[in-house]
XYZ file of C-alpha atoms in Angstrom:
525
model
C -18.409 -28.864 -13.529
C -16.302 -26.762 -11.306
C -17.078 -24.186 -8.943
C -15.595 -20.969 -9.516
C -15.017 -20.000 -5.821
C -12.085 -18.529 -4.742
C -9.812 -20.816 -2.350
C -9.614 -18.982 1.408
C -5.986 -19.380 1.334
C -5.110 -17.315 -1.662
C -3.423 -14.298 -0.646
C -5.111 -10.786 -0.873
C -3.866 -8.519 -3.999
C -2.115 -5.208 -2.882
C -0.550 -2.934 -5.055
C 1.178 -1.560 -1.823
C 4.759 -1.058 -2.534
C 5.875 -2.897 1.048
C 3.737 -5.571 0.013
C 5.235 -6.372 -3.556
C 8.035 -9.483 -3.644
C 11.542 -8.711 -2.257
C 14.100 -8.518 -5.415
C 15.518 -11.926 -4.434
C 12.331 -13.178 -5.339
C 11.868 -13.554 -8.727
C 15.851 -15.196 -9.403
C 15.210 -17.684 -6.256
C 11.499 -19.096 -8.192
C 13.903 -18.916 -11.225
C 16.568 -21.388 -10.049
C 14.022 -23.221 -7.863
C 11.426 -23.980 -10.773
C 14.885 -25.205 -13.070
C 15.937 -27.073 -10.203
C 12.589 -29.080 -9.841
C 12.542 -29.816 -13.927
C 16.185 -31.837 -12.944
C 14.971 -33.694 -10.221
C 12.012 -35.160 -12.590
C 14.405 -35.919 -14.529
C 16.700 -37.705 -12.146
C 13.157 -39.236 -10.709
C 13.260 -41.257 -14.027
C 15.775 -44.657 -15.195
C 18.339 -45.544 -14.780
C 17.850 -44.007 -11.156
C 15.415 -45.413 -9.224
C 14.655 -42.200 -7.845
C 10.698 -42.230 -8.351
C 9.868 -40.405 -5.198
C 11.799 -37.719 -6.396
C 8.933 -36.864 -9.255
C 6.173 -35.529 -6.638
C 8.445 -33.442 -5.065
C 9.294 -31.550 -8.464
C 5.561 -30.979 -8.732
C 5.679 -29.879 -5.162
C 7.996 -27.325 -5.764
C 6.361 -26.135 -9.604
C 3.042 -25.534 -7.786
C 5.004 -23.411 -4.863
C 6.342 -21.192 -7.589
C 3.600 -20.858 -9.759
C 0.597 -20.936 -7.453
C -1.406 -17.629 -7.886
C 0.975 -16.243 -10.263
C -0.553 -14.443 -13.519
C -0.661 -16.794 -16.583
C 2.425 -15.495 -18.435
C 4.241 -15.894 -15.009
C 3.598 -19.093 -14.811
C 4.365 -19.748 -18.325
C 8.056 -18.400 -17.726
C 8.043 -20.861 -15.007
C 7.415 -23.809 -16.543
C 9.236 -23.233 -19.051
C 12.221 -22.908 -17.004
C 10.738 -26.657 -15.258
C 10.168 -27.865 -18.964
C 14.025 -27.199 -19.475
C 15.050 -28.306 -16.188
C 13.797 -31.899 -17.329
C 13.956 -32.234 -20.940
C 17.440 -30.747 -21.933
C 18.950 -33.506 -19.834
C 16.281 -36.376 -20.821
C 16.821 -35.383 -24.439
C 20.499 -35.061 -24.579
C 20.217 -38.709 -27.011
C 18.691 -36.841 -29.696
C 21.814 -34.774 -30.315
C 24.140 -37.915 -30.234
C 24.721 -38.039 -33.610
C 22.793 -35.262 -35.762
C 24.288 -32.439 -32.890
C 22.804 -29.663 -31.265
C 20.194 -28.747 -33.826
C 18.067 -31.940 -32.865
C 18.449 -31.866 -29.181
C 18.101 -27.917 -28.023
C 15.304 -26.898 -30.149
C 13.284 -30.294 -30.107
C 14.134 -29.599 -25.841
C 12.870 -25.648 -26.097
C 9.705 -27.002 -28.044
C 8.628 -29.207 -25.519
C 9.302 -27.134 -22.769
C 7.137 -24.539 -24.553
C 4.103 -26.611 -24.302
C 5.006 -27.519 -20.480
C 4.691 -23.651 -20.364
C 1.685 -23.869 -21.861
C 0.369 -26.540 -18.863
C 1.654 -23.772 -16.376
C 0.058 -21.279 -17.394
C -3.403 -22.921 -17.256
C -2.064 -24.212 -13.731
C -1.467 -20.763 -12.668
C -5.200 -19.941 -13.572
C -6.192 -22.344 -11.526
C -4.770 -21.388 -8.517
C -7.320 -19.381 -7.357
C -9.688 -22.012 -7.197
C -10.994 -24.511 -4.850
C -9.529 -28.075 -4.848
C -6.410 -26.320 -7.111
C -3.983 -29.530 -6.590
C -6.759 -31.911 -8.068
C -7.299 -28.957 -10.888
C -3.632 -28.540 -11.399
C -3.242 -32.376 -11.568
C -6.035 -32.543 -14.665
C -4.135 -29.885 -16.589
C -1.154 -31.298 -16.672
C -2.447 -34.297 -18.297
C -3.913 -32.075 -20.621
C -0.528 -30.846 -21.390
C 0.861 -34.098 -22.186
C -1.882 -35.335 -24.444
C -0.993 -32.274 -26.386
C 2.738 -33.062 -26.326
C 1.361 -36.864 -27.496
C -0.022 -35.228 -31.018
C 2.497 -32.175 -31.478
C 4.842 -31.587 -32.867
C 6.378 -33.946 -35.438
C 3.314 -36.468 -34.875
C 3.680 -36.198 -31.204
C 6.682 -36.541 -28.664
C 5.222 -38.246 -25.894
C 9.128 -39.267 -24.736
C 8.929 -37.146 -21.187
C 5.633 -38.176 -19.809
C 5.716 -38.386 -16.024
C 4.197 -42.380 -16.453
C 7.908 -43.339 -17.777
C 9.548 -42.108 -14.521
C 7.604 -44.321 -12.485
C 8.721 -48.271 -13.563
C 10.312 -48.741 -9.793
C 7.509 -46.372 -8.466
C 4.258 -47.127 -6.144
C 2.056 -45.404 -8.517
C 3.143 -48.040 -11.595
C -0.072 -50.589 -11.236
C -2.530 -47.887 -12.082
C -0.772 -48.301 -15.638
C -3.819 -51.464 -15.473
C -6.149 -49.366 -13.903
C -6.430 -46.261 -16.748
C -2.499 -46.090 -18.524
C 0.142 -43.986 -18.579
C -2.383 -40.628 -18.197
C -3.530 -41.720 -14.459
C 0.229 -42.274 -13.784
C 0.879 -38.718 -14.620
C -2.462 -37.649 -12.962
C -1.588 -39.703 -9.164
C 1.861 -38.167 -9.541
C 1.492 -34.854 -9.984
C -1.689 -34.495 -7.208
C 0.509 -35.764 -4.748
C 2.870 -33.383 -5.567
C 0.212 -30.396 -5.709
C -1.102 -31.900 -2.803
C 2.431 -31.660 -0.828
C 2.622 -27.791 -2.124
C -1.121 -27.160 -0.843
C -0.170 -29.099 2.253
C 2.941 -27.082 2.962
C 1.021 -23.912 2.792
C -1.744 -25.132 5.431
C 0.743 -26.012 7.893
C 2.452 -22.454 7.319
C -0.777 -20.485 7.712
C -0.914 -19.052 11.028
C -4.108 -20.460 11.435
C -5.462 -23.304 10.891
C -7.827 -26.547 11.390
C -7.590 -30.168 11.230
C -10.716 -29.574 8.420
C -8.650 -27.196 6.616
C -5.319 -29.603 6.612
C -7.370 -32.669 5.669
C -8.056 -32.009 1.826
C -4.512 -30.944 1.211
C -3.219 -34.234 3.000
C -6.094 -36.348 1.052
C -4.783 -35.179 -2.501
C -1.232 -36.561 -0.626
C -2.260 -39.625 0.507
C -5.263 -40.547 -1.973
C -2.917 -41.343 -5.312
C -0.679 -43.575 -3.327
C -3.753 -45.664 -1.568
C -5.088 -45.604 -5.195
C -2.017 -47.354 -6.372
C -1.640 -49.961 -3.725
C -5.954 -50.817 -4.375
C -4.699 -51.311 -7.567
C -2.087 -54.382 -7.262
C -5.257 -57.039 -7.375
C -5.208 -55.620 -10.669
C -2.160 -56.473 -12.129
C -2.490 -60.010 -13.995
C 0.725 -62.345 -13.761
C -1.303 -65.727 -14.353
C -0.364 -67.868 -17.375
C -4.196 -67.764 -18.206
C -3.111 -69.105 -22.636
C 0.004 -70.833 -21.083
C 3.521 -70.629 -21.906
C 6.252 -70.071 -23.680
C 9.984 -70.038 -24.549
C 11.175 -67.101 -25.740
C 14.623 -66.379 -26.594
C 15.798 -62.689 -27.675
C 19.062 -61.899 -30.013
C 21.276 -59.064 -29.459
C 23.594 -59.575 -32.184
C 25.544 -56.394 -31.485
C 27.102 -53.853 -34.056
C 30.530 -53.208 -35.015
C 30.257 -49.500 -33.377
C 28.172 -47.140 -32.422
C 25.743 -44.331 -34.614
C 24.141 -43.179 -37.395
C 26.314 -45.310 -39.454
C 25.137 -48.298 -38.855
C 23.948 -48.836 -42.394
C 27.495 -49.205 -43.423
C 28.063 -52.070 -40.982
C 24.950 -53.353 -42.325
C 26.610 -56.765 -43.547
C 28.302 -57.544 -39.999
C 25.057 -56.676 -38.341
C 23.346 -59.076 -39.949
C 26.222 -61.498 -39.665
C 26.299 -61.369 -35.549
C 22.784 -62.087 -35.146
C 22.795 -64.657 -38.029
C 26.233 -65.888 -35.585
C 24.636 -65.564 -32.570
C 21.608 -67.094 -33.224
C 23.794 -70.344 -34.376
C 25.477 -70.604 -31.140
C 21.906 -70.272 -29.535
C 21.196 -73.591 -31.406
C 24.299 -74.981 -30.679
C 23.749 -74.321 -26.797
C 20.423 -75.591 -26.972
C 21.467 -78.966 -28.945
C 24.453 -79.428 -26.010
C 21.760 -78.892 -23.573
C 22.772 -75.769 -22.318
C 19.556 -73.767 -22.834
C 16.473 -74.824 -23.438
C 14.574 -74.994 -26.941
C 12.565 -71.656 -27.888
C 9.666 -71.709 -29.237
C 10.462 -68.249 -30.739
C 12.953 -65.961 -31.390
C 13.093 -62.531 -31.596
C 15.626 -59.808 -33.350
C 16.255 -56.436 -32.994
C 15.084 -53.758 -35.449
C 17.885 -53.190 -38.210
C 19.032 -56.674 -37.945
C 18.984 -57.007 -41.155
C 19.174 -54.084 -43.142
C 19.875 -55.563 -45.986
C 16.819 -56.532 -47.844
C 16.342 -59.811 -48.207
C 14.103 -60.235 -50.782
C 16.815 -58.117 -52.749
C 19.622 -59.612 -51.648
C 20.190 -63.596 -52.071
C 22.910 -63.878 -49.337
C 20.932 -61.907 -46.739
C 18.149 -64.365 -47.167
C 20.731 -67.877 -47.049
C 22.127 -66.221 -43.855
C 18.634 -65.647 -42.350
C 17.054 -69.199 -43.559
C 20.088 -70.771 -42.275
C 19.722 -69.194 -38.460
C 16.011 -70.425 -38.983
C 16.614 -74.072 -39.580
C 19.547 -74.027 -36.697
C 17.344 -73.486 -34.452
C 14.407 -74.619 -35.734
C 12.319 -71.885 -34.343
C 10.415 -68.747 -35.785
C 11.908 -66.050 -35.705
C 11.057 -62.020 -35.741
C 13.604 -60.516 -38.033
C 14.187 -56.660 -38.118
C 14.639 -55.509 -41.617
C 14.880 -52.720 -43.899
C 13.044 -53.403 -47.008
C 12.465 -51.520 -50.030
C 9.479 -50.597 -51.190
C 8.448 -49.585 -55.453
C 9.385 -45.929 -54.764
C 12.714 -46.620 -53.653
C 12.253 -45.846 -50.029
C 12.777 -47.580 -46.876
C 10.529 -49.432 -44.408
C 11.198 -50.166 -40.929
C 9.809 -53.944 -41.018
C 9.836 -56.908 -39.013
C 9.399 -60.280 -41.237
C 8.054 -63.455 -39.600
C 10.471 -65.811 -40.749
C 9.457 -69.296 -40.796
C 12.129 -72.280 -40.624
C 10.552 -74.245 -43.255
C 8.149 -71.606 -45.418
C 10.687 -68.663 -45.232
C 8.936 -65.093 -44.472
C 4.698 -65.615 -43.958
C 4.261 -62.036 -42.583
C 4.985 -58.570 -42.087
C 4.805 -55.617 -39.753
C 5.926 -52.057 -40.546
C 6.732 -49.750 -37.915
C 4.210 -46.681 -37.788
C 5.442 -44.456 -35.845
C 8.698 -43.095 -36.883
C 11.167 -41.669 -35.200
C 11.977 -37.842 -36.010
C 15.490 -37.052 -35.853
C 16.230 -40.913 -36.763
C 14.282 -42.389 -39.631
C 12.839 -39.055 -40.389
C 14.446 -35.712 -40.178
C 11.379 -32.229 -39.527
C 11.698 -29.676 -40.893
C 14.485 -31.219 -42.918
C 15.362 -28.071 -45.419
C 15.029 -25.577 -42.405
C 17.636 -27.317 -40.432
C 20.076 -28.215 -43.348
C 20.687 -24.202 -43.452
C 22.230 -24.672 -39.814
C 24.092 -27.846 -40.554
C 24.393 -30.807 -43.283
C 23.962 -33.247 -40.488
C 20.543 -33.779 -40.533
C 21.165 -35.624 -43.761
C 22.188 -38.349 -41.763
C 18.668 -39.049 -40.569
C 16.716 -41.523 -42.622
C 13.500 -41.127 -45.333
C 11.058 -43.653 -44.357
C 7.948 -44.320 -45.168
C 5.453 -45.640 -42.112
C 3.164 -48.223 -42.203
C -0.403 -47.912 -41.548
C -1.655 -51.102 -39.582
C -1.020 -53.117 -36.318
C -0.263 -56.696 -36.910
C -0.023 -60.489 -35.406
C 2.401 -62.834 -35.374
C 1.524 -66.528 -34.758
C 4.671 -67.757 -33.332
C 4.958 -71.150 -31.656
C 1.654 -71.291 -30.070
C 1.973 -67.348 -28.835
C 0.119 -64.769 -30.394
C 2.795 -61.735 -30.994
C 2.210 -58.163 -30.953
C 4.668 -56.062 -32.197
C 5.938 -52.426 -31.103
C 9.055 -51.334 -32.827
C 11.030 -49.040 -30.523
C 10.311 -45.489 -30.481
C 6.284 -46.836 -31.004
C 6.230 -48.064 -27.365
C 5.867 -44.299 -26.335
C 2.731 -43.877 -27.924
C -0.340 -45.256 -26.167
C -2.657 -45.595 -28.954
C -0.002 -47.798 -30.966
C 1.088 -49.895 -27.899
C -2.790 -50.342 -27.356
C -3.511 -51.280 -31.202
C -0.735 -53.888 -31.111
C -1.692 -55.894 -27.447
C -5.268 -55.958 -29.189
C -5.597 -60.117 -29.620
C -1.869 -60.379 -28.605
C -0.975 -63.141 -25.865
C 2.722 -60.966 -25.658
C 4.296 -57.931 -26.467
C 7.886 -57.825 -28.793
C 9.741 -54.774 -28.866
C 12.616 -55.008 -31.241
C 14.863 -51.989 -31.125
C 17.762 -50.556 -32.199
C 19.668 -48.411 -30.164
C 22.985 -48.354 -31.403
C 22.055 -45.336 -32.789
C 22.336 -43.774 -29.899
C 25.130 -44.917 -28.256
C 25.925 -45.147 -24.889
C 22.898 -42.615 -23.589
C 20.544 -43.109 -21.887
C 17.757 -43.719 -24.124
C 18.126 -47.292 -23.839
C 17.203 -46.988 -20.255
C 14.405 -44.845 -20.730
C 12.590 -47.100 -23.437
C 13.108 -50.192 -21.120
C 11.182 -48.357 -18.225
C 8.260 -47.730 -20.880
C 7.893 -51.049 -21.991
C 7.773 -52.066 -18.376
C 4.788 -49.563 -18.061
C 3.538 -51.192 -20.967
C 3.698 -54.623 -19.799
C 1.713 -53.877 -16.759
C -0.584 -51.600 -18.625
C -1.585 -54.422 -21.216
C -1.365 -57.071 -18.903
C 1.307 -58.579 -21.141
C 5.006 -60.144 -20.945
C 7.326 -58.141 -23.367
C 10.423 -59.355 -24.826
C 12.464 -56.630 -25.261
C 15.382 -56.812 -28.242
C 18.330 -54.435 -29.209
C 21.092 -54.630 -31.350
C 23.249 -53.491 -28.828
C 21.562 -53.584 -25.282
C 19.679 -53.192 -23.568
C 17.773 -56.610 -24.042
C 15.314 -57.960 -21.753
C 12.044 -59.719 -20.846
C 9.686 -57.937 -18.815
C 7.143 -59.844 -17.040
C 3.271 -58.649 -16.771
C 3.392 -57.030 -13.491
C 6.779 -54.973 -15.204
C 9.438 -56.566 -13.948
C 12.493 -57.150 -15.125
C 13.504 -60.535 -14.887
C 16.746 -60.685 -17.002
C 18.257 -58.181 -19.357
C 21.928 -57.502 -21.144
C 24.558 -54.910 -21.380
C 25.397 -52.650 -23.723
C 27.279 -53.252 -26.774
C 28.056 -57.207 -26.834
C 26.520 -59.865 -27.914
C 24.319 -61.954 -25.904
C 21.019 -64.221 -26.309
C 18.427 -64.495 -23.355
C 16.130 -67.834 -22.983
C 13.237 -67.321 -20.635
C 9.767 -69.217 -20.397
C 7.266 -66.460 -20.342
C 3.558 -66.826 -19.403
C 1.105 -65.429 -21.983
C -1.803 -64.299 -21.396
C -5.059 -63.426 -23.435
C -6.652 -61.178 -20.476
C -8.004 -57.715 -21.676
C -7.228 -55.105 -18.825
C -9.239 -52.550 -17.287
C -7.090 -49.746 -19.314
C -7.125 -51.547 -22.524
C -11.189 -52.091 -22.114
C -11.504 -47.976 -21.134
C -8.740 -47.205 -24.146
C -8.204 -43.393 -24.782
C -11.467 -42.476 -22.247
C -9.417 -41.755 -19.253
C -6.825 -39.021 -20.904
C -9.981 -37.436 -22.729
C -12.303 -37.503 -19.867
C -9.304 -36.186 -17.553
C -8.459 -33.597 -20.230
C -11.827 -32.479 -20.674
C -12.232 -31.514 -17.082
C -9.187 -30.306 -16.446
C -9.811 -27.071 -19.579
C -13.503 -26.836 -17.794
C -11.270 -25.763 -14.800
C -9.490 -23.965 -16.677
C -12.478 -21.787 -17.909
C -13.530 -21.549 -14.808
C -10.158 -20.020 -13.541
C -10.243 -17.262 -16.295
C -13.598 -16.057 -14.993
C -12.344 -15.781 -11.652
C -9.600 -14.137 -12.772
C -11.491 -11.340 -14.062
C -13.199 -10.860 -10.640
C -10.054 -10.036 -8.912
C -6.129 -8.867 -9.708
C -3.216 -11.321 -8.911
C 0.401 -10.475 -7.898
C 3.034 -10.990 -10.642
């Protein structure tokens, strides 16, 4: 699969003492490798910054190239916290410190994990490429562990403004992360050619092809990207209803919630019947707004019945319902004008730290905030809504991170929803960094998403992921748009989970064929 040959431009080993690393050495990798995990991080929304994300690899494989595996674990570690102490920082809003430093140290443990098999493969030919495989290997694992998988810092959702975004159609999110990081292995390996005292125009060519190769990829991949209307059109209008304030509390506020959107929704019709904005043939609400159950609760379902008949469209309605044990699920009812609620979707993937709290009697010995985080239950199905002549897929929130759920819910969809609430988090910037996934999404499924908070950020995101309107935070607002739909199945969603496996699989036979080298000859530290 690979062949274990040793690349010509690793360096000797000496155990010579004139040939051993000046002392500045080891704190300048240090501060570099740190350095490069915050400028993947400021590669990613709301910057614009995508470029920046190669370089960061650029400068991880400089460090850890043909260091010893534990080196290179140190390393990117360091890179791991570099990027996700600052992408994180949301988690800790509201539940402190104890979510968002160790839930940040965990995941930069696994990116150690990546660089450590990338430091193995150093010494082999084609390294960049090699490098590039394991680190996709790394985030698969960071997709399943811990807590059910964190996939939140995957290079794919720094890369909505980016060149390399319409190979989302091509293979998903993992070839994203795959083009990104060989160009940026590619730039290291490049760097070193040019440095070598000598060289050829043969030797600088592979280097400059891993460089070059991801980007020409991406632009071969534009024909790609669907926009046509191919099962027509529709209008779409998203609710942000806002919330009284900010955090964990919103279930006390659940009444005004429910209220503003029920408000809002009103004034929608009342635009619409002046002539201000045109009739929707849908609506769609944020998660939580309604968390007051309706089936339970008499007025909750006169106030939602009543924005129904106003404006005389369907409408998605984020609610909390209560199940026969007493627990909560995170649902979104298909609320008819005329027949009241004909369907139901329950989020799946739920959101540690938010609706469910890990680990929760561990961390209640540090502090009784993680009380604050929720107890509910997921549900175990993707579903469809048949909403004015569109065909609705459904990804609650934190669920657009996952591929497999994303992929489950565009199956027989014509659109994407993504009701959210992010309230919760306040005025971070998680909202940010969910909006750039669904745009992956949207050119990954070949689908228009309708994106809709609570509180912001709201927006509809057009197939080929851009963003064509979208609100503020914390006010109230309602967006009309006519959207195309479309019923095409895209390369990605036709090769499914294949590419990440396939690209996985290869990159641990590299691995394996890195340790054997390794035994064949001694590296420095």
């Amino acid at each position: 699969m690979v062949a274990p040959a040793v690349s010509p431009e690793s360096p000797a080993p000496s155990d010579k003492p004139d040939e051993r690393p000046p002392r500045w050495d080891l704190p300048v990798r240090m501060l570099a490798v740190a350095a490069a995990g915050v400028l993947l991080y400021l590669s990613g929304p709301p910057r614009t910054l995508w470029w920046l994300a190669p370089i960061a690899f650029a400068v991880l494989g400089w460090v850890i190239r043909d260091r010893r595996a534990r080196a290179g674990f140190g390393y990117a570690t360091l890179f791991g916290l570099g990027y996700m102490v600052p992408l994180l920082a949301w988690t800790g809003e509201f539940v402190g410190l104890v979510a968002w430093l160790p839930l940040a140290a965990v995941e930069a443990a696994l990116i150690g994990l990546a660089g450590a098999a990338i430091a193995v493969v150093g010494v082999l030919r084609a390294w960049p490429l090699l490098a590039a495989l394991l680190w996709v290997a790394g985030e698969m694992l960071r997709s399943v562990f811990p807590f059910g998988g964190f996939p939140w810092g995957n290079v794919a959702f720094t890369q909505p403004e980016g060149a390399f975004l319409p190979l989302a159609a091509v293979a998903g999110s993992p070839l994203i992360a795959f083009a990104v990081t060989l160009t940026g292995f590619g730039l290291t390996a490049l760097a070193g050619r040019l440095r070598a005292r000598e060289r050829s125009a043969r030797q600088l060519l592979t280097p400059a092809l891993a460089v070059v190769l991801p980007i020409a990829a991406a632009v071969g991949a534009l024909p790609l990207v669907g926009t046509d209307a191919n099962a027509g059109e529709a209008t779409v209008a998203v609710v942000q209803g806002n919330v009284p304030r900010a955090g964990l509390d919103f279930n006390a506020q659940r009444r005004a919630v429910l209220d503003n959107h029920v408000a809002r929704t009103e004034q929608l019709a009342e635009d619409v019947d002046a002539g201000r904005e045109p009739r929707p043939d849908l609506v769609i609400w944020p998660e939580n707004s309604s968390d007051i159950d309706p089936y339970r609760n008499p007025d909750a379902w006169a106030g939602i019945e009543r924005a129904a008949e106003a404006v005389d469209a369907p409408i998605a309605v984020g609610s909390v319902l209560i199940g026969d044990d007493d627990l909560p699920r995170n649902t979104v009812l298909l609320w008819d004008p005329e027949r009241g609620p004909v369907n139901q979707y329950t989020k799946r993937q739920l959101q540690p730290f938010g609706e469910t709290m890990p680990w929760r009697s561990l961390f209640r010995l540090f502090t009784s905030a993680v009380d604050k985080a929720g107890r509910f239950v997921p549900g175990d199905e993707a579903t469809i809504f048949d909403m004015g002549g569109a065909k609705v897929g459904l990804a609650t929130c934190y669920e657009v991170a996952f591929d497999d759920v994303v992929r489950d819910s565009a199956k027989g969809s014509t659109m994407l929803a993504v009701p959210t609430n992010n309230a919760t988090f306040g005025y971070t910037e998680m909202t940010y960094q969910q909006l750039a996934m669904d745009r992956v999404r949207a050119v990954e499924h070949g689908r228009t998403v309708a994106v809709a908070a609570t509180s912001g950020v709201s927006a509809f995101v057009l197939p080929d992921g851009s963003v064509t309107q979208k609100t503020g935070l914390f006010t109230d607002a309602a967006l009309v748009e006519r959207v195309p739909l479309r019923s095409t199945t895209t390369l990605s969603d036709r090769l499914g989970s294949s590419p990440a496996w396939v690209l996985t699989i290869l990159g641990l036979g590299a691995f394996a064929a890195g340790v054997l080298v390794r035994r064949r000859r001694r590296v420095s530290p």
